[in-house]
Backbone as a ProteinNet text record, in pm:
[ID]
protein_1_A
[PRIMARY]
XXXXXXXXXXXXXXXXXXXXXXXXXXXXXXXXXXXXXXXXXXXXXXXXXXXXXXXXXXXXXXXXXXXXXXXXXXXXXXXXXXXXXXXXXXXXXXXXXXXXXXXXXXXXXXXXXXXXXXXXXXXXXXXXXXXXXXXXXXXXXXXXXXXXXXXXXXXXXXXXX
[TERTIARY]
80.7	33.3	102.9	62.5	148.5	124	16	28.5	71.1	139.6	226.4	382.2	396.9	520.3	564.8	656.4	694.6	822.2	887.3	1013.1	931.7	893	846.8	767	663.3	520.8	474.5	556	581.1	528.7	538.2	563.5	423.6	378.9	241.7	141	174.4	63	62.2	157.9	136.2	46.4	92	11	-108.8	-153.4	-282.4	-349.8	-307.6	-342.6	-362.6	-294.5	-332	-412.6	-441.9	-513.7	-682.7	-654.2	-824.2	-847.2	-731.6	-789.6	-820.3	-756.1	-784	-944.1	-962.9	-1060.3	-1186.8	-1173.2	-1306.1	-1249.3	-1164.5	-1162.9	-1253.6	-1181.3	-1236	-1420.8	-1435.2	-1557.6	-1663	-1612	-1690	-1679.6	-1590.3	-1521.5	-1632.4	-1640.5	-1675.2	-1829.2	-1858	-2022.9	-2074	-2089.9	-2129.6	-2144.7	-2038.4	-2018.9	-2083.4	-2075.5	-2188.6	-2339.1	-2390.5	-2504.8	-2553	-2472.2	-2527.9	-2471.3	-2408.3	-2372.9	-2512.8	-2569.9	-2652.4	-2792	-2813.6	-2926.1	-2927.5	-2753	-2741	-2793.6	-2762.5	-2831.5	-2957.7	-3004.5	-3178.8	-3232.3	-3196	-3239.5	-3205.7	-3120.7	-3087.6	-3151.9	-3172.8	-3280.6	-3405.9	-3489.8	-3606.5	-3568.9	-3510.2	-3531.3	-3536.1	-3437.3	-3471.1	-3593.1	-3643.5	-3764.5	-3889.1	-3861.4	-3968.5	-3956.8	-3835.2	-3827.2	-3865.3	-3875.5	-3924.7	-4057.6	-4115.5	-4249.8	-4301.2	-4268.2	-4275.7	-4265.1	-4167.2	-4172.4	-4271.6	-4292.7	-4429.8	-4583.6	-4569.1	-4688.7	-4736.8	-4591.7	-4586.4	-4636.7	-4565.8	-4564.9	-4737.3	-4791.5	-4929.7	-5011.9	-5001.7	-5079.1	-5087.4	-4940.4	-4951.7	-5022.7	-5012.5	-5095	-5250.3	-5245.4	-5436.8	-5465.5	-5350.9	-5373.8	-5420.4	-5269.5	-5318.5	-5439.8	-5475.4	-5620.6	-5757.1	-5726.3	-5802.9	-5847	-5727.3	-5748	-5793.6	-5778.6	-5791.7	-5943.1	-6007.7	-6123.8	-6225.5	-6178.4	-6229.1	-6215	-6116.3	-6078.1	-6214.8	-6211.7	-6325.2	-6434	-6482.4	-6646.5	-6626.1	-6526.2	-6563.3	-6572.3	-6529.9	-6567.7	-6712	-6718.7	-6816.7	-6969.5	-6944.1	-7036.8	-7052.8	-6929.9	-6926	-6978	-6955.4	-7016.3	-7190.3	-7225.3	-7343.3	-7443.4	-7377.9	-7402.9	-7447.6	-7325.1	-7317.5	-7453.3	-7420.6	-7564.8	-7672	-7668.7	-7856.1	-7859.8	-7722.7	-7775.1	-7816.9	-7742.4	-7778.7	-7957.4	-7957.8	-8091.9	-8211.2	-8155.7	-8240.5	-8242.4	-8108.2	-8144.3	-8254.4	-8253.3	-8295.6	-8445.4	-8488.2	-8623.5	-8682.3	-8606.4	-8579	-8620.4	-8560.8	-8544.2	-8725.5	-8737.5	-8855.2	-8975.3	-8971.2	-9095.7	-9090.8	-9003.5	-9016.3	-9043.9	-9006.7	-9033.8	-9194.3	-9251.1	-9401.5	-9447.3	-9405.8	-9423.8	-9453.7	-9336	-9328.5	-9406	-9444.3	-9533	-9684.1	-9738.1	-9871.4	-9879.7	-9753.2	-9732.4	-9782.3	-9673.6	-9696.2	-9827.6	-9892.8	-10064.7	-10127.9	-10131.5	-10206	-10182.5	-10034.6	-10021.3	-10069.4	-10100.9	-10151.2	-10340.8	-10386.8	-10491.9	-10526	-10452.1	-10486.3	-10469.5	-10378.7	-10347.6	-10439.5	-10527.2	-10616.8	-10777.5	-10787.6	-10869.5	-10868.6	-10749.2	-10745.5	-10753.5	-10686.9	-10767	-10897.3	-10952.6	-11113.4	-11165.6	-11096.3	-11185.4	-11178.4	-11033.4	-10982.6	-11091.7	-11099.6	-11206.1	-11299.3	-11362.5	-11526.4	-11520.3	-11453.9	-11398	-11438.1	-11337.9	-11335.9	-11439.7	-11484.5	-11610.3	-11737.2	-11737.1	-11851.6	-11810.4	-11669.5	-11613.9	-11655.6	-11646.9	-11667.9	-11816.8	-11898	-12030.8	-12083.3	-12037.2	-12033.1	-12006.9	-11848.8	-11833.7	-11909	-11940	-12053.3	-12152.1	-12238.3	-12353.2	-12364.9	-12216.5	-12199	-12168	-12104.7	-12046.7	-12225.7	-12308.1	-12431.4	-12509.5	-12513.7	-12597.2	-12504.2	-12434.6	-12308.9	-12356.7	-12347.4	-12379.1	-12535	-12613.1	-12743.1	-12817.1	-12709.4	-12775.8	-12661.7	-12579.5	-12525.5	-12598.6	-12646.7	-12651.3	-12830.2	-12926.5	-13045.2	-13055.4	-12980.6	-12986.2	-12925.2	-12954.4	-12889.2	-12802.2	-12687.9	-12598.1	-12686.4	-12657.6	-12669.8	-12571.5	-12630.6	-12531.1	-12442.4	-12435.3	-12279.9	-12152.6	-12227.3	-12142	-12077.6	-12176.9	-12119.4	-12019.2	-12062.4	-11946.7	-11831.7	-11827.7	-11693.8	-11608.5	-11661.6	-11595.5	-11536.7	-11634.8	-11574.5	-11435.7	-11461.6	-11338.3	-11229.6	-11240.7	-11106.6	-11070.9	-11136.9	-11077.9	-11027.5	-11108.8	-11007.4	-10863.2	-10899.4	-10773.5	-10621.4
-133.7	6.2	138.5	202.4	309.4	430.3	444.4	519.2	479.8	360.9	334.8	344.7	364.6	378.5	501.8	548.3	679.2	742.9	638.4	659.7	776.7	707.7	815.8	906.1	876.2	1012.6	1034.4	1049.1	1133.8	1282.5	1388.7	1490.9	1493.6	1445.8	1495.9	1408.5	1312.1	1290.6	1398.4	1463.9	1524.9	1666	1710.6	1823.1	1791	1703.5	1643.4	1633.1	1592.3	1592.7	1721.7	1800.5	1977.3	2000.1	1975.5	2090.2	2009.1	1865.3	1843.5	1860.3	1883.5	1946	2050.4	2145.7	2268.8	2339.2	2250.2	2202.2	2184	2128.7	2043.2	2134.5	2152.9	2227.7	2411.4	2450.2	2581.4	2591.1	2475.9	2446	2393.5	2353	2296.6	2421	2503.2	2606.3	2754.2	2785.7	2894.4	2867	2754.4	2696.6	2661	2576.1	2495	2544.7	2601	2666.8	2752	2863.5	2979.4	2947.9	2857.3	2797	2712.7	2632.6	2633.2	2690	2788.5	2905.3	2960.4	3023.2	3057.4	2998.3	2876.4	2766.2	2784.4	2754.2	2755	2857.1	2999.8	3076.5	3156.9	3090.1	3111.8	3043.9	2892	2840.3	2872.6	2919.7	2993.4	3106.8	3228	3322.2	3280.1	3187.4	3099.4	3082.1	2992.4	2958.2	3055.4	3157.7	3237.2	3331.4	3378	3406.6	3328.1	3201.4	3104.3	3162	3134.7	3138.4	3255.8	3338.4	3471	3482.4	3436	3427.6	3343.7	3220.5	3132.5	3224.8	3283.8	3367.6	3450.1	3556	3664.1	3576	3490.4	3381.8	3344.8	3296.3	3246.1	3350.2	3502.8	3598.6	3650.1	3603.8	3639.7	3527.9	3425	3307.1	3323.3	3340.2	3384.6	3506.8	3626.5	3723.4	3701.4	3641.8	3605.9	3514.3	3384.8	3324.1	3362.1	3453.1	3600.9	3648.1	3699.4	3795.3	3704.9	3599.4	3477.9	3430.7	3388.3	3391	3506	3593	3745.1	3746	3707.3	3696.6	3630	3465.1	3379.1	3427	3443.5	3532.3	3637.8	3685.6	3833.7	3785.7	3676.8	3632	3568.1	3489	3389	3490.7	3614.4	3698.5	3779.6	3785.7	3849	3779.1	3606.4	3506.1	3479.3	3523.3	3483.8	3627.7	3730	3869.9	3853.5	3814.3	3782.6	3675.3	3596.8	3489.6	3502.3	3599.1	3680.3	3720.2	3789.2	3914.4	3880.9	3748.5	3677.3	3597.3	3547.2	3505.1	3600.4	3680.9	3796.6	3813.1	3865.3	3906.6	3793.9	3685	3547.2	3547.9	3591.8	3587.7	3670.1	3807.5	3893.5	3880.4	3817.2	3768.5	3680.9	3583.4	3467	3526.8	3610	3692.7	3750	3808.5	3872.6	3806.2	3670.3	3606.2	3491.3	3473.9	3420.4	3553.2	3630.2	3744.9	3772.5	3778.1	3762.2	3623.6	3558.4	3423.6	3377.3	3446.5	3418.4	3531.9	3655.1	3751.8	3641.1	3604.7	3555.4	3411.9	3337.1	3240.4	3297.8	3375.9	3460.4	3512.8	3580.7	3629.7	3482.3	3381.6	3288.4	3195.3	3240.3	3109.5	3236	3353.7	3418.2	3466.8	3424.9	3407.8	3250.8	3128.3	3027	3001.4	3053.4	3100.9	3141.5	3251.3	3342.6	3244	3157.1	3047.9	2960.3	2912.3	2820.4	2856.2	2957.4	3042.7	3073.5	3113.3	3105.5	2996.8	2908.4	2741.1	2712.1	2725.4	2674.8	2729.6	2853	2975.3	2870.2	2863.1	2836.1	2659.4	2589.2	2435.2	2433.3	2559.5	2562.6	2538.5	2692.2	2703.6	2618.5	2519.3	2422.5	2315.3	2308.1	2223.5	2258.6	2408.1	2395.5	2412.5	2454.5	2430.9	2253.2	2207.6	2058.3	1992	2037.3	1978.6	2062.3	2182.2	2250.4	2172.8	2131.6	2036.5	1903.4	1832.2	1686.9	1731.1	1829.5	1835.8	1866.2	1911.6	1972.3	1851.4	1815.4	1641.5	1561	1532.1	1456.4	1511.1	1642.9	1676.4	1630.2	1689.2	1636.5	1547.4	1430	1295.5	1235.1	1266.3	1278.2	1314.5	1468.2	1527.1	1559.1	1532.1	1548.2	1706.6	1780.2	1929.2	1976.4	2050.7	2058.3	2249.9	2213.4	2371.4	2480.3	2565.8	2699.1	2702.7	2756.2	2781.6	2807.5	2957.2	3034.7	2962.9	2865.2	2821.4	2660.5	2627.3	2492.1	2528.3	2649.1	2711.6	2755.3	2803.2	2863.6	2720.3	2622.7	2516.4	2418.4	2428.9	2333.8	2408.5	2584	2667	2643.4	2661.5	2608.1	2481.4	2394.6	2216.5	2243.1	2328.2	2266.6	2340.7	2463.7	2553.6	2503.3
-11.6	1.4	13.9	-117.1	-125.4	4.5	50.7	174.7	285.3	321.8	421.6	393.6	274.9	238.1	267.4	373.1	387.5	398.4	299.4	258	106.4	50.5	-94.2	-97	-26.8	2.1	99.5	183.4	303.6	304.9	260.4	217.9	112.8	26.7	-31.6	73.8	115.9	245.3	351.6	416.9	507.2	430.6	341.5	258.6	195.5	201	160.1	286.9	390.9	520.6	584.4	532.6	599.2	512.6	413.1	320.1	352.6	408.3	460.7	567.3	660.3	789.7	770.5	703.4	684	669.8	540.8	482	587.8	664.2	742.8	861.5	933.9	1060.4	1014.8	892.5	869	825.5	733.6	729.4	839.3	914.7	1102.9	1178.7	1141.6	1218	1197.2	1037	1002.9	952.2	962.7	877.6	1003.6	1079.8	1145.8	1287.3	1345.3	1497.2	1509.7	1435.5	1434.8	1458.4	1354.1	1345.6	1489	1526.1	1656.9	1789.4	1770.5	1907.3	1863	1761	1751.5	1817.6	1786.5	1826	1991.5	2044.4	2158.9	2229.8	2162	2229.9	2248.3	2104.9	2113.6	2222.2	2222	2353.8	2497.1	2496.7	2626.8	2617.9	2527.4	2574	2593.3	2522.5	2537.4	2689.9	2728	2864.6	2951.5	2949.8	3068.8	3046.2	2911.7	2901.8	2956.6	2949.8	2975.7	3190.6	3219.5	3376.3	3406.8	3369.6	3383.5	3388.8	3241.4	3272.2	3401.8	3400	3501	3644.9	3692.6	3811.5	3833.8	3700.7	3727	3736.3	3667.4	3676.7	3816.5	3894.6	4037.9	4118.2	4123.2	4188.2	4202	4069.6	4037.1	4099.1	4068.9	4152.5	4286.3	4368.7	4473.4	4550.6	4473.2	4483.8	4472.9	4402.3	4382.3	4477.4	4518.6	4657.7	4773.2	4792.8	4944.3	4896.3	4803.9	4797.7	4816.9	4770	4789.5	4907.7	5019.7	5126.1	5227.1	5177.4	5252.7	5242.9	5122.6	5127.4	5187.7	5166.1	5236.5	5398.4	5477.8	5615.1	5641.2	5534.1	5534.9	5539.4	5477	5491.3	5593.4	5630.6	5798.9	5868.6	5877.8	5999.3	5984.8	5846.1	5853.3	5910.2	5809	5925.2	6035.1	6106.1	6228.1	6305.7	6269.6	6302.9	6306.7	6174.8	6172.2	6279.1	6258.3	6345.5	6525.8	6583.4	6677.7	6728.4	6614.4	6628.1	6587.5	6524.9	6550.4	6682.7	6734.3	6836.8	6948.9	6935.1	7071.1	7034.3	6898.5	6891.7	6924.7	6847.5	6957.1	7093.2	7146.4	7306	7367.5	7293	7368.3	7305.5	7217.4	7194.6	7240.9	7303.9	7411.6	7521.5	7598.6	7686.3	7716.7	7600.7	7630.9	7624.8	7529.6	7554.1	7693.9	7716.9	7873.7	7970.4	7982.7	8049.6	8063.2	7901.2	7916	7973.5	7938.2	7969.7	8162.3	8190.4	8351.5	8413.1	8361.3	8404.3	8400.8	8282.4	8259	8387.5	8394.2	8463.8	8645.6	8675.9	8774.5	8827.8	8731.6	8731.1	8746.9	8719.8	8672.8	8784.3	8856	8978	9089.3	9113.9	9228.5	9192.5	9069.7	9070.6	9112.7	9086	9141.3	9288.2	9308.3	9471	9547.9	9465.7	9522.6	9504.7	9428.2	9422.7	9514.5	9524.3	9624.5	9745.8	9800	9948.6	9947	9851.9	9869.9	9878.8	9818.9	9811.4	9928.9	10002.7	10134.1	10272.7	10249.5	10332	10312.2	10190.2	10169.2	10231.7	10201.1	10270	10419.7	10469.9	10603.1	10700.3	10620.1	10662.4	10670.9	10555.4	10541.1	10622.5	10692.8	10764.4	10884.4	10923.1	11042.8	11086.6	11014	10979.8	11050	10904.3	10987.6	11104.4	11104.5	11255.3	11362.4	11378.7	11462.2	11448.3	11324.9	11383.5	11413.3	11422.1	11442.4	11543.9	11605.3	11743	11829.6	11782.4	11842.8	11831.9	11740.4	11777.3	11840.1	11836.1	11985	12110.2	12111.4	12273.7	12292.5	12205.4	12210.3	12217.2	12181.6	12209.4	12348.8	12364.7	12516.2	12636.7	12569.4	12717.7	12693.9	12608	12553.4	12534	12539.6	12560	12416.1	12329.5	12176.9	12231.2	12200.3	12255.1	12151.9	12178.8	12134.1	12002.1	11840.7	11737.6	11747.8	11781.1	11813	11911.4	12012.2	12117.7	12043.7	11936.2	11909.9	11779.8	11700.7	11591.5	11647.8	11766	11850.6	11862.8	11916.7	11991.3	11846.8	11770.3	11638.6	11590.8	11561.8	11537.1	11610.6	11751.9	11844.3	11774.3	11783.6	11778.5	11641.9	11546.5	11393.9	11385.2	11466.6	11442.4	11494.2
[MASK]
+++++++++++++++++++++++++++++++++++++++++++++++++++++++++++++++++++++++++++++++++++++++++++++++++++++++++++++++++++++++++++++++++++++++++++++++++++++++++++++++++

């Protein structure tokens, strides 16, 4: 093989090697590398732009989340205040109704107590009358003489008291 015969063709082979190397080197460096560099720079710019956009979107989302949380907290506080006001209003209404019911019950209890006292007084009067009649009948059977009505009433009243 002539390319391995270094004695006769070494200089022309080195010359051709240098020419082909130079063509390939300058072809790659001058033609390909600038295109690759441009692509890499464009990708780097795009990634940086995307990162900036993502950071802005995240900041916006965080702001919206904070606003939402604040709105929810405000709504909850308003609901609590409304609930407290309703409870107070209901408690006052119930207290008024209870006061009216207590007044009515007190009046009814007073009327019932008065009716009971009147019934007790009537019953005691009737019991005294029956006791006086019974005592007068007993005294009449034992002694043969009937005591006076006032005397029998007084005796029955003192015995029942």
